[in-house]
Short mmCIF file of C-alpha atoms and ligand atoms in Angstrom, two decimals:
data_model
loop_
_atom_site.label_atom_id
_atom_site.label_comp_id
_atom_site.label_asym_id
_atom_site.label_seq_id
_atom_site.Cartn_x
_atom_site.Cartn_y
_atom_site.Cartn_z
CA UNK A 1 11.49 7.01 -18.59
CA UNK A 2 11.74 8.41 -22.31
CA UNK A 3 12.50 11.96 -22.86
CA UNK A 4 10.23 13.90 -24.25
CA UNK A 5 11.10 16.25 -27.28
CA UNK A 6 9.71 20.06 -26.08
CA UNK A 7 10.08 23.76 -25.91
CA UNK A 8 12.91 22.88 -23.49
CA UNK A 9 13.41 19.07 -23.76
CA UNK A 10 16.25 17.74 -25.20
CA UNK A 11 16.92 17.41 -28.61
CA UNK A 12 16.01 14.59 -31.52
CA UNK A 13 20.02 14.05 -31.21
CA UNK A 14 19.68 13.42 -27.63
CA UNK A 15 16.37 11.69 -28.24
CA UNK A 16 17.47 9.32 -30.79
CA UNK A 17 19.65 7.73 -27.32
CA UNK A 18 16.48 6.77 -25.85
CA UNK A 19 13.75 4.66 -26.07
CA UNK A 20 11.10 2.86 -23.55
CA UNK A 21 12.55 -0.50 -23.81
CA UNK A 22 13.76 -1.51 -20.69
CA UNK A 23 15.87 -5.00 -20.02
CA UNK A 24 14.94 -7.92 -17.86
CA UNK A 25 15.91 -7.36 -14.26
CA UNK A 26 19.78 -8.57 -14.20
CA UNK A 27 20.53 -7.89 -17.32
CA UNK A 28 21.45 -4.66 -18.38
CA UNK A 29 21.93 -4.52 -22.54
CA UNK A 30 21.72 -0.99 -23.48
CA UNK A 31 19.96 -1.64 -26.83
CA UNK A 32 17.12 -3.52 -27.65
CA UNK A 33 17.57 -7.11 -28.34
CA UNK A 34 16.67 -8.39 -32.03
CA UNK A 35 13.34 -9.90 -31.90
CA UNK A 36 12.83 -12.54 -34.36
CA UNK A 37 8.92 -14.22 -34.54
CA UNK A 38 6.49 -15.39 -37.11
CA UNK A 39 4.50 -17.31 -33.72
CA UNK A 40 4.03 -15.12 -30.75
CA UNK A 41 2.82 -17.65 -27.58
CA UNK A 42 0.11 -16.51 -25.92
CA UNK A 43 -0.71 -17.86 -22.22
CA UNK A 44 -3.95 -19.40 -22.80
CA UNK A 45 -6.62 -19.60 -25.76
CA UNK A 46 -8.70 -16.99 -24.01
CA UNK A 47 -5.93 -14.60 -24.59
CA UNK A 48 -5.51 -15.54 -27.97
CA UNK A 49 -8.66 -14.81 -28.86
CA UNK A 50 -9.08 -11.49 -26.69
CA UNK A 51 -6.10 -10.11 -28.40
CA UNK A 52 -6.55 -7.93 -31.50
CA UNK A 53 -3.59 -7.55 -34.42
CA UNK A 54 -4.76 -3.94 -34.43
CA UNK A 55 -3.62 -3.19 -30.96
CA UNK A 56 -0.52 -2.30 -30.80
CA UNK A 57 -0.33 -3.09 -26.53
CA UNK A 58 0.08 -6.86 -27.27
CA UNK A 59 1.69 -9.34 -29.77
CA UNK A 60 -0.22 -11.54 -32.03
CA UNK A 61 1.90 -12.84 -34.93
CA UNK A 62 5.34 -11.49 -36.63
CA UNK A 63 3.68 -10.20 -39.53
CA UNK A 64 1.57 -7.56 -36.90
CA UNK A 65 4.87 -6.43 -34.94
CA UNK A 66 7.29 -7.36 -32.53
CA UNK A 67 8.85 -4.95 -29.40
CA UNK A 68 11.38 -3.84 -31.96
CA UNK A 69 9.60 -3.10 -35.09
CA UNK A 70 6.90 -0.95 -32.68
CA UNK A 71 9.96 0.36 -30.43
CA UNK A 72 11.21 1.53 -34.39
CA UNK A 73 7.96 2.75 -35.81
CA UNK A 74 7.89 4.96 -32.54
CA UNK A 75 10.95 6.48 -33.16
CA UNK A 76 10.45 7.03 -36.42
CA UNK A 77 7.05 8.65 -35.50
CA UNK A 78 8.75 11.30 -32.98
CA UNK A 79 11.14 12.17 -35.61
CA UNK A 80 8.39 13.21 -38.01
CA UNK A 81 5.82 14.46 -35.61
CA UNK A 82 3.80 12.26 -36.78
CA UNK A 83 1.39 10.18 -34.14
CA UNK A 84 1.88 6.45 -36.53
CA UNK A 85 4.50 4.80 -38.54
CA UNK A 86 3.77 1.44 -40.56
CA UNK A 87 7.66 -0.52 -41.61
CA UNK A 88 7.46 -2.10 -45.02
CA UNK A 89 10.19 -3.91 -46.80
CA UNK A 90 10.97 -1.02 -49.14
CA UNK A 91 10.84 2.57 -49.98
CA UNK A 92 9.01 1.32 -53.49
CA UNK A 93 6.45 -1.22 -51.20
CA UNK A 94 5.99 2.20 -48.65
CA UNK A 95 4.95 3.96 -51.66
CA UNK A 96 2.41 1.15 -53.37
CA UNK A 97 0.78 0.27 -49.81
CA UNK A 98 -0.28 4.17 -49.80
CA UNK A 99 -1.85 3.94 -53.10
CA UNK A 100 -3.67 0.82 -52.37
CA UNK A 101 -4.86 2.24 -49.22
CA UNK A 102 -6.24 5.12 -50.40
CA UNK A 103 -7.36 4.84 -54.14
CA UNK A 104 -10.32 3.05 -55.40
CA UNK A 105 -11.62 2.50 -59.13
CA UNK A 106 -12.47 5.80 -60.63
CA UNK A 107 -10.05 7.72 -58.81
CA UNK A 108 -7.35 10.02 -59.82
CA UNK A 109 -3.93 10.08 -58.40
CA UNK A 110 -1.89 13.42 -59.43
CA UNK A 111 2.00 12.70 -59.50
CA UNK A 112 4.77 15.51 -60.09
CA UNK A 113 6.29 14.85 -63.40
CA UNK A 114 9.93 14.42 -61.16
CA UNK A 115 8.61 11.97 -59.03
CA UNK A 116 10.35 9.00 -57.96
CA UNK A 117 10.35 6.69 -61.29
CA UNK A 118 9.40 3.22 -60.10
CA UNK A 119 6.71 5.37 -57.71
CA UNK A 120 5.33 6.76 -60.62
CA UNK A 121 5.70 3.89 -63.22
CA UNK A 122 3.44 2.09 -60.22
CA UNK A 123 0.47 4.34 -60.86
CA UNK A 124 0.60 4.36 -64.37
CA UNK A 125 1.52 1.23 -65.28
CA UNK A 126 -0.45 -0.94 -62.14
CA UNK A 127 -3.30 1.22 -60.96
CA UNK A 128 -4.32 1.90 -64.33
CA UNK A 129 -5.52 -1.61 -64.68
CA UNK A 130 -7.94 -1.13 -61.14
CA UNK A 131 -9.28 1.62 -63.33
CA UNK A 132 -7.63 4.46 -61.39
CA UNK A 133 -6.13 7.59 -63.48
CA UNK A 134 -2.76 9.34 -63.07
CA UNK A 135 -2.15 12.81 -63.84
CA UNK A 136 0.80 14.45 -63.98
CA UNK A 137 1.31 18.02 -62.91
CA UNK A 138 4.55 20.49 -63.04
CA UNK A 139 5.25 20.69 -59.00
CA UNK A 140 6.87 24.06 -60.48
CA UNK A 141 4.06 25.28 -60.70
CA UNK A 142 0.63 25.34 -58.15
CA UNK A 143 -1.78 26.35 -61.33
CA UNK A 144 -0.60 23.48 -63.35
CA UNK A 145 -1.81 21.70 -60.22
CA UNK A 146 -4.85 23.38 -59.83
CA UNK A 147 -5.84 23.00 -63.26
CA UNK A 148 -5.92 19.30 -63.14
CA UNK A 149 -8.01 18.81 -60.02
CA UNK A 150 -11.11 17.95 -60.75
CA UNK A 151 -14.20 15.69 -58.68
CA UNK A 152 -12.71 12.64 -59.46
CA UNK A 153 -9.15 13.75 -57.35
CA UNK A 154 -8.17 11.71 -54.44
CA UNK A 155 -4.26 12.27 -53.69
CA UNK A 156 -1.49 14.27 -54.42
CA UNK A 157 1.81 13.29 -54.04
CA UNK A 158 4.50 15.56 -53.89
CA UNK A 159 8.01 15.21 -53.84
CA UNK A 160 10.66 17.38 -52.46
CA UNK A 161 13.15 18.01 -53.95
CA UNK A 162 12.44 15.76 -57.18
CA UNK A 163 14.01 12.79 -58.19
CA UNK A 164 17.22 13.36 -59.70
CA UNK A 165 16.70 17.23 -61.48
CA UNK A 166 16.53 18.22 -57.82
CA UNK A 167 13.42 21.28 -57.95
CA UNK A 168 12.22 22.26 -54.78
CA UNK A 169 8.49 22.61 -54.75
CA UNK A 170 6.81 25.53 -53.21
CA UNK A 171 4.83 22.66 -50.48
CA UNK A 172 2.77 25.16 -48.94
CA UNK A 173 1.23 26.58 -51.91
CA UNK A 174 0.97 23.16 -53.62
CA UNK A 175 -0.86 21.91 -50.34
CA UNK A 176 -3.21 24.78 -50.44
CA UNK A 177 -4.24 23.87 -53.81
CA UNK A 178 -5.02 20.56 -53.08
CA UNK A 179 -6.62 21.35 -49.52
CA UNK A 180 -9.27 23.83 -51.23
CA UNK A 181 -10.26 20.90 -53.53
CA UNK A 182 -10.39 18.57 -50.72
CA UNK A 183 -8.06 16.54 -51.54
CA UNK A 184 -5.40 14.74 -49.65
CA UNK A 185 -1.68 15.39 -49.88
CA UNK A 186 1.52 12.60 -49.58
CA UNK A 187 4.77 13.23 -49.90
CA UNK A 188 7.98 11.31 -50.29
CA UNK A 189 10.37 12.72 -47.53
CA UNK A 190 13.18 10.61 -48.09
CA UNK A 191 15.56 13.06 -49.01
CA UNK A 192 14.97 15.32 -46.18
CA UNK A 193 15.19 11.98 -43.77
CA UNK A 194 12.33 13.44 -41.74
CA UNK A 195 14.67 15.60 -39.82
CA UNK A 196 15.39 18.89 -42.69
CA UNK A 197 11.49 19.19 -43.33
CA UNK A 198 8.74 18.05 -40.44
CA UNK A 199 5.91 17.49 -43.44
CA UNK A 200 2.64 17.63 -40.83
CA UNK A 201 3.46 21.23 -39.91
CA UNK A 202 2.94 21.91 -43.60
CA UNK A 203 -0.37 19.99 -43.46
CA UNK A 204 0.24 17.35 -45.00
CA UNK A 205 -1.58 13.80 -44.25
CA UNK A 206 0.73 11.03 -45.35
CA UNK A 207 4.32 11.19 -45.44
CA UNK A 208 6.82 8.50 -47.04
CA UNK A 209 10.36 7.22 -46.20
CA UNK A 210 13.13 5.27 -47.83
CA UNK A 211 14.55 4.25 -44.79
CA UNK A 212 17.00 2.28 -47.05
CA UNK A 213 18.81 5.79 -47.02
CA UNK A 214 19.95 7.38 -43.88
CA UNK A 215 17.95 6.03 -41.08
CA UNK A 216 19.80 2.70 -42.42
CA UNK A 217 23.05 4.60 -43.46
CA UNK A 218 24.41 1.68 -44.01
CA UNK A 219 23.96 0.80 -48.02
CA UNK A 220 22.74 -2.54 -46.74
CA UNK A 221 19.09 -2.76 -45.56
CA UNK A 222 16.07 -2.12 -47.80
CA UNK A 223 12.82 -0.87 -45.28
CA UNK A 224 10.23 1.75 -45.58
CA UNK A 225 7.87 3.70 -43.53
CA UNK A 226 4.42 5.36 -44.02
CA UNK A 227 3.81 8.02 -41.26
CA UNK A 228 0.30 9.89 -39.84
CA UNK A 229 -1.10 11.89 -37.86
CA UNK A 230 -4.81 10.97 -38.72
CA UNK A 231 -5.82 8.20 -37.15
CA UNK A 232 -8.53 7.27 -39.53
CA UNK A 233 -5.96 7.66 -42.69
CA UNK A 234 -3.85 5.35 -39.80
CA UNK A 235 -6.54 2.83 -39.79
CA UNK A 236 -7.16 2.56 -43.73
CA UNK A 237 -3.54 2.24 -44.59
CA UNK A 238 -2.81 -0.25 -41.39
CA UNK A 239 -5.29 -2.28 -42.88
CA UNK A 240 -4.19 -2.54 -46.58
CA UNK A 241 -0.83 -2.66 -44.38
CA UNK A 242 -2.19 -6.11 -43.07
CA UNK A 243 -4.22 -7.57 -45.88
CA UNK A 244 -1.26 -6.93 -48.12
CA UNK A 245 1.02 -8.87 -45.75
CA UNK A 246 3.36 -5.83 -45.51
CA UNK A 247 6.52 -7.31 -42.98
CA UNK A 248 10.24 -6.55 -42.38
CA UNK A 249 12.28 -8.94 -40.31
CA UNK A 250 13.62 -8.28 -36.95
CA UNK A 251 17.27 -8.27 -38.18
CA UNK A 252 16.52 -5.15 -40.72
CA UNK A 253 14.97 -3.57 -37.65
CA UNK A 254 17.85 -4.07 -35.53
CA UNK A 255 20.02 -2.87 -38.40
CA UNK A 256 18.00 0.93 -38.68
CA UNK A 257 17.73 0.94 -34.79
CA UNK A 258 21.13 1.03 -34.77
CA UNK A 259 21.53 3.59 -37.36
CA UNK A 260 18.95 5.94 -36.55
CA UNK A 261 21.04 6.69 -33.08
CA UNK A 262 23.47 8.46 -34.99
CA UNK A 263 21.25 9.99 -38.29
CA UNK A 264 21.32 13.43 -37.07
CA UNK A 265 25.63 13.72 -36.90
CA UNK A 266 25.59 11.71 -39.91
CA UNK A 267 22.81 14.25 -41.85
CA UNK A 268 24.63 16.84 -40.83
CA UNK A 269 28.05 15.78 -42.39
CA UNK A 270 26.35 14.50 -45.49
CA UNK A 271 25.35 18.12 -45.83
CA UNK A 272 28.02 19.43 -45.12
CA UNK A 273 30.50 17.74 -47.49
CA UNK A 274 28.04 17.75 -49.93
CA UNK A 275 27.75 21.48 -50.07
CA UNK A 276 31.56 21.88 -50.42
CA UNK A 277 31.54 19.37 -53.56
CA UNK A 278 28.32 21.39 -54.94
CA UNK A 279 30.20 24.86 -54.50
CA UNK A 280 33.34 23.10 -56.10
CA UNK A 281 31.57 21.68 -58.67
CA UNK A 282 29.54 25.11 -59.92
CA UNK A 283 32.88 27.28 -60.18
CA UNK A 284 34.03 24.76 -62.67
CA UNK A 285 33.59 26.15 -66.42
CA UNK A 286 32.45 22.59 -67.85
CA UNK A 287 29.41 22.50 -65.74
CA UNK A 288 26.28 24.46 -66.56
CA UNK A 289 24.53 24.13 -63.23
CA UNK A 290 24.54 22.44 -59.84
CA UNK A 291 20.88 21.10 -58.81
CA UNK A 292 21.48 21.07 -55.06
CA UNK A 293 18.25 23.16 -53.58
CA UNK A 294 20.63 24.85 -51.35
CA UNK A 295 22.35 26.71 -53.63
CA UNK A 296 20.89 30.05 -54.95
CA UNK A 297 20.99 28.86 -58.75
CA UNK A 298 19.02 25.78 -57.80
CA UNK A 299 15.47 25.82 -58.79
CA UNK A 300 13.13 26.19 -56.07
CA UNK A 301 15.95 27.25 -53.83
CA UNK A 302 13.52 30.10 -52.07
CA UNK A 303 11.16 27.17 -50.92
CA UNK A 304 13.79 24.52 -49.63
CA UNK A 305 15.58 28.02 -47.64
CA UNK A 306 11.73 28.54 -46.19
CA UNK A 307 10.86 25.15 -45.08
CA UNK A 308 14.07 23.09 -44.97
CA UNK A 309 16.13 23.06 -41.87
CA UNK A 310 19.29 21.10 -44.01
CA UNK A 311 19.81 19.36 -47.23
CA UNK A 312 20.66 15.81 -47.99
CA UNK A 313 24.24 14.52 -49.42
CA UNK A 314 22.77 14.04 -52.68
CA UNK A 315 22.34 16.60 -55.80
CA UNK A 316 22.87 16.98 -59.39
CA UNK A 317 25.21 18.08 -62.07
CA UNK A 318 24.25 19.62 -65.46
CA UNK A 319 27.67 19.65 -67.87
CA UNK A 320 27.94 22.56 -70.54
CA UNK A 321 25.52 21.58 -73.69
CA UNK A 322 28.58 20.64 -76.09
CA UNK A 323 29.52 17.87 -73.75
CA UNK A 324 27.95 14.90 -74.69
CA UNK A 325 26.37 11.95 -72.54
CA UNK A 326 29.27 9.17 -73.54
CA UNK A 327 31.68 11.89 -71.83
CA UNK A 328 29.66 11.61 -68.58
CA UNK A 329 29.61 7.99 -68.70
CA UNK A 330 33.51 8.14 -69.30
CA UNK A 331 33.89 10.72 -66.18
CA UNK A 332 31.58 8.20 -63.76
CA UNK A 333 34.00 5.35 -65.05
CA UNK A 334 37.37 6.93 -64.04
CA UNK A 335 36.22 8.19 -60.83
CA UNK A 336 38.17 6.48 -58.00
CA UNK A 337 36.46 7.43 -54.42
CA UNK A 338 33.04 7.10 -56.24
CA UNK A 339 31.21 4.02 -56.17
CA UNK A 340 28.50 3.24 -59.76
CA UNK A 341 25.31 2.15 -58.46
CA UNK A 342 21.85 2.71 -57.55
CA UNK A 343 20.78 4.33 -54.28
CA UNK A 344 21.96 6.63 -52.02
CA UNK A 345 22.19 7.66 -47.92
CA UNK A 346 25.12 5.32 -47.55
CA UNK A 347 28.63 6.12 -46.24
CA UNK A 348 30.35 5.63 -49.95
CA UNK A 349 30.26 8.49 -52.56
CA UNK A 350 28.22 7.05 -55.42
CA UNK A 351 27.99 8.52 -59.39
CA UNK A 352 25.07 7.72 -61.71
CA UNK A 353 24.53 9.43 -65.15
CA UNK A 354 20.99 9.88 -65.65
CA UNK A 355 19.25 9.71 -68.96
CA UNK A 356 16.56 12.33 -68.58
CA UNK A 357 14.25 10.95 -70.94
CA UNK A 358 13.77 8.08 -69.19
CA UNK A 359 13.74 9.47 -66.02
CA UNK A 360 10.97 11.89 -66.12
CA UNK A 361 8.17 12.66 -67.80
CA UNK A 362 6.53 15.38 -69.48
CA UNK A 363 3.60 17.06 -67.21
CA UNK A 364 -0.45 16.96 -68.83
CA UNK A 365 0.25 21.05 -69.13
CA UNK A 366 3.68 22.28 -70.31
CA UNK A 367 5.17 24.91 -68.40
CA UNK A 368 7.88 27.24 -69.43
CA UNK A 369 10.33 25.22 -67.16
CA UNK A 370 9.80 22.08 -69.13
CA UNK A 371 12.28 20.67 -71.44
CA UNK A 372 14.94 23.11 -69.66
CA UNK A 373 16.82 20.59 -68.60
CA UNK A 374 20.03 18.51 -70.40
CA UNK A 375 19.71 15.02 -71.62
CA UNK A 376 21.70 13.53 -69.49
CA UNK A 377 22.56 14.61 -65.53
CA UNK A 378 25.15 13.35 -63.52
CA UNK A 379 23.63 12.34 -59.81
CA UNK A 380 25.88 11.99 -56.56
CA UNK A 381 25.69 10.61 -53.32
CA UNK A 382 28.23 12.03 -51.24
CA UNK A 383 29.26 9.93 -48.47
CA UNK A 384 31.47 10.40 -45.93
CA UNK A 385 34.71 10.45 -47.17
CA UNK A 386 36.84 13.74 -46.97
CA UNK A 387 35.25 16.04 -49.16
CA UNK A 388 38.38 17.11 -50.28
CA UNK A 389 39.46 13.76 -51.74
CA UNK A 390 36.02 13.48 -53.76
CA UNK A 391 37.01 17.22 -54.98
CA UNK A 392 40.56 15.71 -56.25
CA UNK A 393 38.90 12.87 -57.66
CA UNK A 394 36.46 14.71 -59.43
CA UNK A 395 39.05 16.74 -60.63
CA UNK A 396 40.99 14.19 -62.16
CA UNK A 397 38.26 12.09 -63.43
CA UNK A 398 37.17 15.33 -65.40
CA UNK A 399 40.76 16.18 -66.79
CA UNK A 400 40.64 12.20 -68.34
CA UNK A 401 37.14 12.11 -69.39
CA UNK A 402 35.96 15.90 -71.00
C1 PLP B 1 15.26 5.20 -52.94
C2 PLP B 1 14.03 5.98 -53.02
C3 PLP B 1 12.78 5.36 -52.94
C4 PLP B 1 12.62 3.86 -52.87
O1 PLP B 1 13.27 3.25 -51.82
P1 PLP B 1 13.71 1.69 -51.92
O2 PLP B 1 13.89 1.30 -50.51
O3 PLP B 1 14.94 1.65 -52.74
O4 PLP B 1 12.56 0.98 -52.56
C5 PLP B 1 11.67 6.17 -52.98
N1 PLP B 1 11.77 7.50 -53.09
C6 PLP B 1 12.94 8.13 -53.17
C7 PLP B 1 12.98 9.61 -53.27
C8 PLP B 1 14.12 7.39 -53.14
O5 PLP B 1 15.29 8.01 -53.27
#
């Protein structure tokens, strides 16, 4: 018997213990086993041929799912709220497969002008060639939003908070917009992890994970996830899913199993520490602002204390304007506890100086927030060290490097 979240049901923490899978008789393994298959045997041709890749009650071939990859797209389904999940081998590939599934030539895609980088770079840069438009809108701002949907509008994505410069969206307003134009709505949820912000209560069709981040929490699998509730938007993007030959192996599966059992506790202390380094950090007179949307100073902070039920370990720094980018660099370099490098959700504290101008670009309609921002922002992961070593070490690597 599984659980079942409710009014009075147990929690997603207590959840996350469970799932259908049930041993052989005799053997009594409390987690599922790691299923590894391109084949899958069937008993006879006549069940070959009766069963259907689509259906997810039998097996036909690796590529189409195995007990664990459906046992994970469950789980990651009940976290969301959602009603279908569909693994690919990347946050990026998650993103792409919902393009391709839902664009066609002649169609616009609008993208907030924080958005995800590679995400974005994908529309304009790929789906411009299949004859399909990007526009970018300030997610600052609804009318900038509104005044760029016209007939030939087929998705919005949004993005909260954006990449890097951290703004928190208001999502219900910017879903309104695109709802009265008929248009449907996708959003990257990575940094919320699916548990701070449950995207289909906001209305919105399609949401996106880097599981790479915290379901892994482990800095060492790459995986995505597209979640529904729709089953026709299910259907068009589990067939793009297919044709594209969209698979993750059974070991990666095993691997964010494993970590999704304890992504709540670890969310939680993410947060946590990350707020204490954030507070830290924003007394300190070399730093103009902290971008973490939980903090009052934080753009957008209204909308992430409205809809978000926690914040992710990761935010932004913006140093005083007299301190130049080379400075930054020099702070990353003589942090200790910090790790350089891309990504984030993992248990090490990561650094990574961000030049704006390559990191964003400027929306089709400037708004007044535009341009507001430094050249250069300094981006952390907190992990799960003691927040109070990353504070010393931050300290120090500041008294060397400004
Ligand atoms: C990391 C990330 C992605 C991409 O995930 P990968 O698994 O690295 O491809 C997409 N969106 C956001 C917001 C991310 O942070």
């Amino acid at each position: 018997m599984t659980p079942r979240a409710g009014e009075q049901g147990p929690a997603l923490q207590t959840l996350l213990q469970h799932h259908p899978y049930r041993a052989p008789s005799g053997f009594a393994s409390a987690q599922l086993p790691t299923y590894r298959a391109s084949t899958v045997l069937f008993d006879s041709v006549q069940q070959m041929r009766a069963r259907n890749w689509r259906d997810q009650s039998g097996y036909t071939y690796g590529l189409h799912g195995t007990p664990s990859s459906f046992s994970l797209e469950r789980r990651l389904a009940d976290i969301e709220g959602a009603r279908h999940a569909l693994l690919c081998p990347s946050g990026l590939a998650a993103i792409t497969l919902v393009d391709i599934a839902l664009l066609q030539q002649g169609d616009q895609v609008l993208i907030p002008c924080n958005a995800y980088a590679p995400g974005r770079e994908f529309a304009q840069r790929t789906l411009v060639r299949w004859g399909i438009e990007t526009l970018i809108y300030d997610p600052l701002s609804p009318e900038s939003l509104r005044a760029l949907l016209g007939p030939r509008s087929r998705l919005v994505w949004l993005e909260a908070p954006g990449s890097v410069s951290m703004e928190m969206p208001d999502l219900r307003t910017l879903v309104a917009v695109a709802r009265e134009a008929g248009v449907r709505t996708a959003i990257d949820n990575t940094w919320s992890a699916g548990i701070a912000l449950q995207p289909f209560d906001l209305g919105i069709d399609v949401s996106m994970q880097a599981l790479t981040k915290y379901q892994s929490g482990g800095a060492d699998v790459l995986m995505g996830a597209v979640l529904t509730r729709d089953p026709a938007l299910h259907e068009a993007l589990m067939d793009a899913h297919m044709r594209l030959g969209l698979g993750v192996g059974g070991d990666d599966v095993a691997l964010v199993l494993r970590g999704l059992a304890s992504l709540p506790l670890r969310y939680a202390a993410h947060d946590a520490s990350a707020r204490r380094v954030a507070q830290w950090l924003q007394a300190r007179p070399e730093v103009a602002q902290v971008l973490h949307p939980a903090l009052s100073c934080s753009p957008g902070h209204a909308w992430w204390a409205r809809d978000f039920q926690g914040a992710a370990g990761l935010f932004s720094v913006a140093f005083q304007p007299d301190i130049e980018a080379a400075r930054i660099d020099a702070l990353v370099d003589a942090l200790r506890c910090f790790g350089i490098g891309y990504s984030w959700g993992g248990p090490l504290s990561l650094a990574v100086p961000y030049d704006m101008a390559h990191t964003r670009v400027p929306p089709a309609r400037a708004v007044a927030d535009a341009g507001s921002l430094p050249a250069c922002l300094l981006r952390l992961n907190i992990g799960l060290e003691r927040s109070e070593d990353l504070i010393a070490d931050l300290q120090q690597a500041m008294r060397v490097a400004l």
